[in-house]
Amino acid sequence: MTISGCSSSEASSAAAGGITPKQFADGVHAVMMADRTVYATHVVTNLKKQEAPVTADEYWQDTENAIPLPAQMFRMGAELVDENPEAGFTYALRSKWPLNEQHQAKTDFEKQALDFISDNPGENFYGEEDLGGKKYFVAVYPDRAVAEACWSCHNDHPNRGEDYPDFAKDDVMGGVLVRVPM
Amino acid sequence: MLKAIISKLRSSPNGLKWIACLGINLAIGSYYSAALVAPASSIKSAWLPGKTTHGHYQIELDCDACHSASNSKEGPTSSDVMQDACIRCHGDQLKDVDTHPAKKFNDPTNAELLATLDAQNCLSCHAEHVPHQTLAMGLTMPADYCWHCHQDVGDSRPSHQGMAFDSCATAGCHNYHDNSALYEKFLDDHFGQPDQLDVAVTPSRNTLASLSGDQLPRKGWSKPAIGLDDADFPETTESNPQLLRDWAETAHAAAGVNCSGCHVTQSEAAQNDDSASWSDSVAMETCGQCHDKQVDTFLDGKHGMRLAAGLTPMTPDQARLPMNHDAAHRELDCNACHNDHRFDTQFAATDACLQCHNDDHSLAHVQSPHGQLWRDEVLHKGEQGTGVSCATCHMPRLEGDDGIWVNHDQNANLRPNEKMAREVCLNCHGLEYSLSALADEELIRNGFAGEPSERNKSVEMAHQWFLERAKKRRPRP
């Protein structure tokens, strides 16, 4: 595996059918974040405030009156994209402090990206990565605590490790990773 | 030229031997060539590269059932041709429950794991025609396969430390494809349940609500009940008073389904002129006009898989399980269990099975506690839903969008049998007891007469894990 990570990439300026991989990644990321923010803010937080009988629950499939957590909704969307051969990209949630083991950094590139977006608030991380003999353009965006439901659930979660930080509004809790094959 | 060769051979000292040798070789070649292109039949066994698994041997002589051409744009390969066939028959069954679906491995970061074990290809774990290396569930790779991707479990779950690498996918623990009966929240939710539940009944069916099919006016089924005088069989057909009485007493007559509803079919040739013909036998497709879920699931199971593949119906003499000799040539279709005009579901639930099945588990049922409960229900000594027939466990009543219906794929919850815990056993038993009993070979053999020799630890382990997690939870302000 080779790594070439930086805050801006040559790949981002290479036109690919009229749109650069960076523009593509930024675009799909904008849509993802908009959808999840609306879900977290106007659905999940609203339910909590109303003390509604319906709750967002980690075990929503086997719990009555339960809907998926925002992170689970995000992951299920990523899995649907994964099984769509026309999608042409993949995306995922990653974190240095994952509550779900599946969301920890899988490669050195991902570790480097998570460190970068934690150390450089407000910046994205762009780069290229070789995986399984294929080259990918990878964009990693800071995933922030946008709704009270996000950080309160994370801070209170029993899966949190000893070194788990106390998150507050706008803190970077992880990264959203968009991978485009080149 | 051929004549010249033959006459030369005749004139040579060993000519007759040469001719005989050529003839034998030609006959052998013709036999194998014919076998290659022949429709599914015993002649094809000459080309079987090895014995197939218990799941596929019924259709093994229909090579095309698995080896048909792929739809892949890149052209078929020996592996993806098979993959197509696997998904064609098993894709729906894995939908929504598969813990390791192919899409999970599309994430490019899984490339390294896929290099270790290509989990996107069914044949990586389930090769056919290799009986010498086939384990339970058609697994044809070493049983420590879980470890190769999940080595870190020993660290993250102290409760799992010291367990053998090949023990993950054992009864009551994990199931590669469908962990729904064993995942930790489900286990914890059922912690502390007694072996026998206070209320022990199976779900109650609603036949009308569970009907489906293209001929059924879904919500508007309002045909008035009909009786003997309304029977519309043609005058030219000899009537059988017993059959007529049976029909008149059953749900079909009560729901206004007349003789013509099942016996009159439009042949393809007659479709254009609206003529129709009477048939004494009733095709399965006709039943499916109103009972399509039942027919579809029947075709998914071992009883109907030959019909689904376009072969002749299965007969008990083709089974690997012990069967009654006098039932050897019975053909399995709807009427095999729902016989004649009574379509008696009580008969179909146990007696029909025992017409053919002759193995220890089946034979033990009658004298088992389950069988006694079933007898009590049939004799109206026990309440409805308290009896346990063969169908109670192997054709469970499931809750669907249209009410409770009977799954006719008798194999659906036996792959593996832990799946029965969720769909069947929990109607009457606690989860820990159910998993323990399902893991006990002797109990299975004797029809669950007695107690499990060992108790399963999964429920307790999951409960402890949730307790430990709860301790870590910060107190809310």
mmCIF file of N, CA, C and O in Angstrom, chain B residues 161-209:
data_model
loop_
_atom_site.group_PDB
_atom_site.id
_atom_site.type_symbol
_atom_site.label_atom_id
_atom_site.label_comp_id
_atom_site.label_asym_id
_atom_site.label_seq_id
_atom_site.Cartn_x
_atom_site.Cartn_y
_atom_site.Cartn_z
ATOM 1 N N GLN B 161 -11.786 -15.379 25.619
ATOM 2 C CA GLN B 161 -10.392 -15.813 25.647
ATOM 3 C C GLN B 161 -10.305 -17.316 25.938
ATOM 4 O O GLN B 161 -11.046 -17.840 26.754
ATOM 5 N N GLY B 162 -9.394 -17.945 25.233
ATOM 6 C CA GLY B 162 -9.182 -19.370 25.480
ATOM 7 C C GLY B 162 -10.087 -20.287 24.687
ATOM 8 O O GLY B 162 -9.951 -21.511 24.744
ATOM 9 N N MET B 163 -11.041 -19.707 23.967
ATOM 10 C CA MET B 163 -11.925 -20.575 23.175
ATOM 11 C C MET B 163 -11.196 -21.054 21.917
ATOM 12 O O MET B 163 -10.377 -20.335 21.360
ATOM 13 N N ALA B 164 -11.533 -22.246 21.489
ATOM 14 C CA ALA B 164 -10.834 -22.829 20.334
ATOM 15 C C ALA B 164 -11.177 -22.077 19.058
ATOM 16 O O ALA B 164 -12.285 -21.574 18.904
ATOM 17 N N PHE B 165 -10.209 -21.992 18.150
ATOM 18 C CA PHE B 165 -10.401 -21.250 16.904
ATOM 19 C C PHE B 165 -11.516 -21.827 16.041
ATOM 20 O O PHE B 165 -12.085 -21.125 15.216
ATOM 21 N N ASP B 166 -11.787 -23.086 16.190
ATOM 22 C CA ASP B 166 -12.819 -23.688 15.336
ATOM 23 C C ASP B 166 -14.147 -23.844 16.073
ATOM 24 O O ASP B 166 -15.016 -24.597 15.650
ATOM 25 N N SER B 167 -14.298 -23.102 17.183
ATOM 26 C CA SER B 167 -15.525 -23.282 17.971
ATOM 27 C C SER B 167 -16.504 -22.115 17.808
ATOM 28 O O SER B 167 -17.571 -22.124 18.416
ATOM 29 N N CYS B 168 -16.143 -21.094 16.998
ATOM 30 C CA CYS B 168 -17.028 -19.915 16.887
ATOM 31 C C CYS B 168 -18.399 -20.297 16.345
ATOM 32 O O CYS B 168 -19.430 -19.926 16.895
ATOM 33 N N ALA B 169 -18.395 -21.034 15.237
ATOM 34 C CA ALA B 169 -19.650 -21.329 14.557
ATOM 35 C C ALA B 169 -20.224 -22.655 15.024
ATOM 36 O O ALA B 169 -20.530 -23.537 14.229
ATOM 37 N N THR B 170 -20.370 -22.777 16.327
ATOM 38 C CA THR B 170 -20.956 -24.007 16.849
ATOM 39 C C THR B 170 -22.320 -23.679 17.446
ATOM 40 O O THR B 170 -22.645 -22.520 17.656
ATOM 41 N N ALA B 171 -23.107 -24.685 17.700
ATOM 42 C CA ALA B 171 -24.493 -24.497 18.126
ATOM 43 C C ALA B 171 -24.570 -23.553 19.323
ATOM 44 O O ALA B 171 -23.864 -23.711 20.304
ATOM 45 N N GLY B 172 -25.434 -22.579 19.211
ATOM 46 C CA GLY B 172 -25.652 -21.650 20.308
ATOM 47 C C GLY B 172 -24.668 -20.508 20.337
ATOM 48 O O GLY B 172 -24.747 -19.640 21.201
ATOM 49 N N CYS B 173 -23.704 -20.470 19.426
ATOM 50 C CA CYS B 173 -22.741 -19.365 19.406
ATOM 51 C C CYS B 173 -22.975 -18.492 18.180
ATOM 52 O O CYS B 173 -23.869 -17.685 18.175
ATOM 53 N N HIS B 174 -22.200 -18.679 17.129
ATOM 54 C CA HIS B 174 -22.342 -17.784 15.972
ATOM 55 C C HIS B 174 -22.686 -18.565 14.712
ATOM 56 O O HIS B 174 -22.373 -19.731 14.577
ATOM 57 N N ASN B 175 -23.316 -17.842 13.814
ATOM 58 C CA ASN B 175 -23.711 -18.412 12.527
ATOM 59 C C ASN B 175 -23.230 -17.429 11.469
ATOM 60 O O ASN B 175 -23.593 -16.259 11.505
ATOM 61 N N TYR B 176 -22.402 -17.867 10.556
ATOM 62 C CA TYR B 176 -21.769 -16.975 9.591
ATOM 63 C C TYR B 176 -22.785 -16.107 8.866
ATOM 64 O O TYR B 176 -22.594 -14.907 8.717
ATOM 65 N N HIS B 177 -23.879 -16.685 8.393
ATOM 66 C CA HIS B 177 -24.804 -15.922 7.548
ATOM 67 C C HIS B 177 -25.908 -15.221 8.323
ATOM 68 O O HIS B 177 -26.295 -14.114 7.985
ATOM 69 N N ASP B 178 -26.471 -15.871 9.310
ATOM 70 C CA ASP B 178 -27.639 -15.298 9.971
ATOM 71 C C ASP B 178 -27.482 -15.424 11.479
ATOM 72 O O ASP B 178 -27.718 -16.480 12.052
ATOM 73 N N ASN B 179 -27.100 -14.326 12.088
ATOM 74 C CA ASN B 179 -26.891 -14.335 13.533
ATOM 75 C C ASN B 179 -28.099 -13.791 14.283
ATOM 76 O O ASN B 179 -27.998 -13.482 15.461
ATOM 77 N N SER B 180 -29.241 -13.670 13.623
ATOM 78 C CA SER B 180 -30.369 -12.976 14.236
ATOM 79 C C SER B 180 -30.871 -13.662 15.501
ATOM 80 O O SER B 180 -31.407 -13.002 16.388
ATOM 81 N N ALA B 181 -30.713 -14.979 15.589
ATOM 82 C CA ALA B 181 -31.177 -15.678 16.790
ATOM 83 C C ALA B 181 -30.122 -15.660 17.886
ATOM 84 O O ALA B 181 -30.369 -16.122 18.991
ATOM 85 N N LEU B 182 -28.939 -15.152 17.563
ATOM 86 C CA LEU B 182 -27.832 -15.279 18.510
ATOM 87 C C LEU B 182 -27.140 -13.954 18.802
ATOM 88 O O LEU B 182 -26.187 -13.919 19.552
ATOM 89 N N TYR B 183 -27.624 -12.856 18.228
ATOM 90 C CA TYR B 183 -26.884 -11.621 18.473
ATOM 91 C C TYR B 183 -27.171 -11.123 19.888
ATOM 92 O O TYR B 183 -28.217 -11.397 20.472
ATOM 93 N N GLU B 184 -26.202 -10.391 20.423
ATOM 94 C CA GLU B 184 -26.156 -10.207 21.873
ATOM 95 C C GLU B 184 -27.387 -9.536 22.491
ATOM 96 O O GLU B 184 -27.817 -9.902 23.578
ATOM 97 N N LYS B 185 -27.974 -8.547 21.796
ATOM 98 C CA LYS B 185 -29.151 -7.894 22.373
ATOM 99 C C LYS B 185 -30.305 -8.884 22.487
ATOM 100 O O LYS B 185 -31.023 -8.914 23.483
ATOM 101 N N PHE B 186 -30.464 -9.711 21.456
ATOM 102 C CA PHE B 186 -31.534 -10.707 21.469
ATOM 103 C C PHE B 186 -31.311 -11.707 22.613
ATOM 104 O O PHE B 186 -32.248 -12.071 23.331
ATOM 105 N N LEU B 187 -30.054 -12.119 22.783
ATOM 106 C CA LEU B 187 -29.739 -13.054 23.861
ATOM 107 C C LEU B 187 -30.063 -12.422 25.215
ATOM 108 O O LEU B 187 -30.707 -13.028 26.070
ATOM 109 N N ASP B 188 -29.616 -11.162 25.391
ATOM 110 C CA ASP B 188 -29.815 -10.505 26.688
ATOM 111 C C ASP B 188 -31.300 -10.272 26.966
ATOM 112 O O ASP B 188 -31.750 -10.410 28.109
ATOM 113 N N ASP B 189 -32.045 -9.937 25.939
ATOM 114 C CA ASP B 189 -33.489 -9.709 26.125
ATOM 115 C C ASP B 189 -34.185 -10.942 26.684
ATOM 116 O O ASP B 189 -35.246 -10.831 27.291
ATOM 117 N N HIS B 190 -33.621 -12.118 26.439
ATOM 118 C CA HIS B 190 -34.274 -13.355 26.876
ATOM 119 C C HIS B 190 -33.566 -13.991 28.064
ATOM 120 O O HIS B 190 -33.799 -15.158 28.382
ATOM 121 N N PHE B 191 -32.716 -13.191 28.722
ATOM 122 C CA PHE B 191 -32.022 -13.732 29.900
ATOM 123 C C PHE B 191 -33.030 -13.987 31.031
ATOM 124 O O PHE B 191 -33.952 -13.213 31.250
ATOM 125 N N GLY B 192 -32.824 -15.072 31.742
ATOM 126 C CA GLY B 192 -33.637 -15.355 32.924
ATOM 127 C C GLY B 192 -34.970 -16.008 32.635
ATOM 128 O O GLY B 192 -35.773 -16.201 33.548
ATOM 129 N N GLN B 193 -35.224 -16.336 31.378
ATOM 130 C CA GLN B 193 -36.501 -16.978 31.078
ATOM 131 C C GLN B 193 -36.524 -18.414 31.620
ATOM 132 O O GLN B 193 -35.501 -19.103 31.604
ATOM 133 N N PRO B 194 -37.704 -18.858 32.072
ATOM 134 C CA PRO B 194 -37.799 -20.261 32.523
ATOM 135 C C PRO B 194 -37.738 -21.211 31.322
ATOM 136 O O PRO B 194 -37.960 -20.795 30.187
ATOM 137 N N ASP B 195 -37.438 -22.473 31.593
ATOM 138 C CA ASP B 195 -37.383 -23.455 30.501
ATOM 139 C C ASP B 195 -38.720 -23.547 29.766
ATOM 140 O O ASP B 195 -38.771 -23.600 28.548
ATOM 141 N N GLN B 196 -39.797 -23.596 30.557
ATOM 142 C CA GLN B 196 -41.140 -23.655 29.964
ATOM 143 C C GLN B 196 -41.842 -22.340 30.277
ATOM 144 O O GLN B 196 -41.949 -21.960 31.433
ATOM 145 N N LEU B 197 -42.298 -21.641 29.253
ATOM 146 C CA LEU B 197 -42.969 -20.365 29.486
ATOM 147 C C LEU B 197 -44.365 -20.592 30.071
ATOM 148 O O LEU B 197 -44.981 -21.647 29.852
ATOM 149 N N ASP B 198 -44.825 -19.609 30.830
ATOM 150 C CA ASP B 198 -46.166 -19.739 31.430
ATOM 151 C C ASP B 198 -47.235 -19.849 30.351
ATOM 152 O O ASP B 198 -48.161 -20.639 30.450
ATOM 153 N N VAL B 199 -47.107 -19.001 29.340
ATOM 154 C CA VAL B 199 -48.046 -19.082 28.212
ATOM 155 C C VAL B 199 -47.288 -19.728 27.054
ATOM 156 O O VAL B 199 -46.359 -19.149 26.508
ATOM 157 N N ALA B 200 -47.687 -20.949 26.740
ATOM 158 C CA ALA B 200 -46.958 -21.700 25.709
ATOM 159 C C ALA B 200 -47.919 -22.072 24.587
ATOM 160 O O ALA B 200 -48.557 -23.130 24.613
ATOM 161 N N VAL B 201 -48.052 -21.185 23.622
ATOM 162 C CA VAL B 201 -48.918 -21.464 22.465
ATOM 163 C C VAL B 201 -48.252 -20.954 21.188
ATOM 164 O O VAL B 201 -47.484 -20.001 21.210
ATOM 165 N N THR B 202 -48.592 -21.596 20.086
ATOM 166 C CA THR B 202 -48.077 -21.141 18.787
ATOM 167 C C THR B 202 -49.013 -20.052 18.247
ATOM 168 O O THR B 202 -50.187 -19.999 18.633
ATOM 169 N N PRO B 203 -48.512 -19.194 17.390
ATOM 170 C CA PRO B 203 -49.364 -18.126 16.839
ATOM 171 C C PRO B 203 -50.572 -18.708 16.114
ATOM 172 O O PRO B 203 -50.507 -19.795 15.549
ATOM 173 N N SER B 204 -51.649 -17.975 16.158
ATOM 174 C CA SER B 204 -52.876 -18.447 15.542
ATOM 175 C C SER B 204 -52.972 -17.962 14.099
ATOM 176 O O SER B 204 -52.786 -16.783 13.820
ATOM 177 N N ARG B 205 -53.259 -18.880 13.197
ATOM 178 C CA ARG B 205 -53.328 -18.525 11.776
ATOM 179 C C ARG B 205 -54.609 -17.789 11.432
ATOM 180 O O ARG B 205 -55.640 -18.008 12.053
ATOM 181 N N ASN B 206 -54.534 -16.969 10.421
ATOM 182 C CA ASN B 206 -55.739 -16.421 9.824
ATOM 183 C C ASN B 206 -55.655 -16.734 8.341
ATOM 184 O O ASN B 206 -54.993 -16.047 7.582
ATOM 185 N N THR B 207 -56.309 -17.833 7.956
ATOM 186 C CA THR B 207 -56.139 -18.341 6.595
ATOM 187 C C THR B 207 -56.487 -17.307 5.540
ATOM 188 O O THR B 207 -55.719 -17.062 4.616
ATOM 189 N N LEU B 208 -57.614 -16.657 5.711
ATOM 190 C CA LEU B 208 -58.050 -15.714 4.678
ATOM 191 C C LEU B 208 -57.065 -14.554 4.565
ATOM 192 O O LEU B 208 -56.659 -14.165 3.460
ATOM 193 N N ALA B 209 -56.637 -14.037 5.729
ATOM 194 C CA ALA B 209 -55.725 -12.881 5.692
ATOM 195 C C ALA B 209 -54.386 -13.246 5.059
ATOM 196 O O ALA B 209 -53.744 -12.413 4.442
#
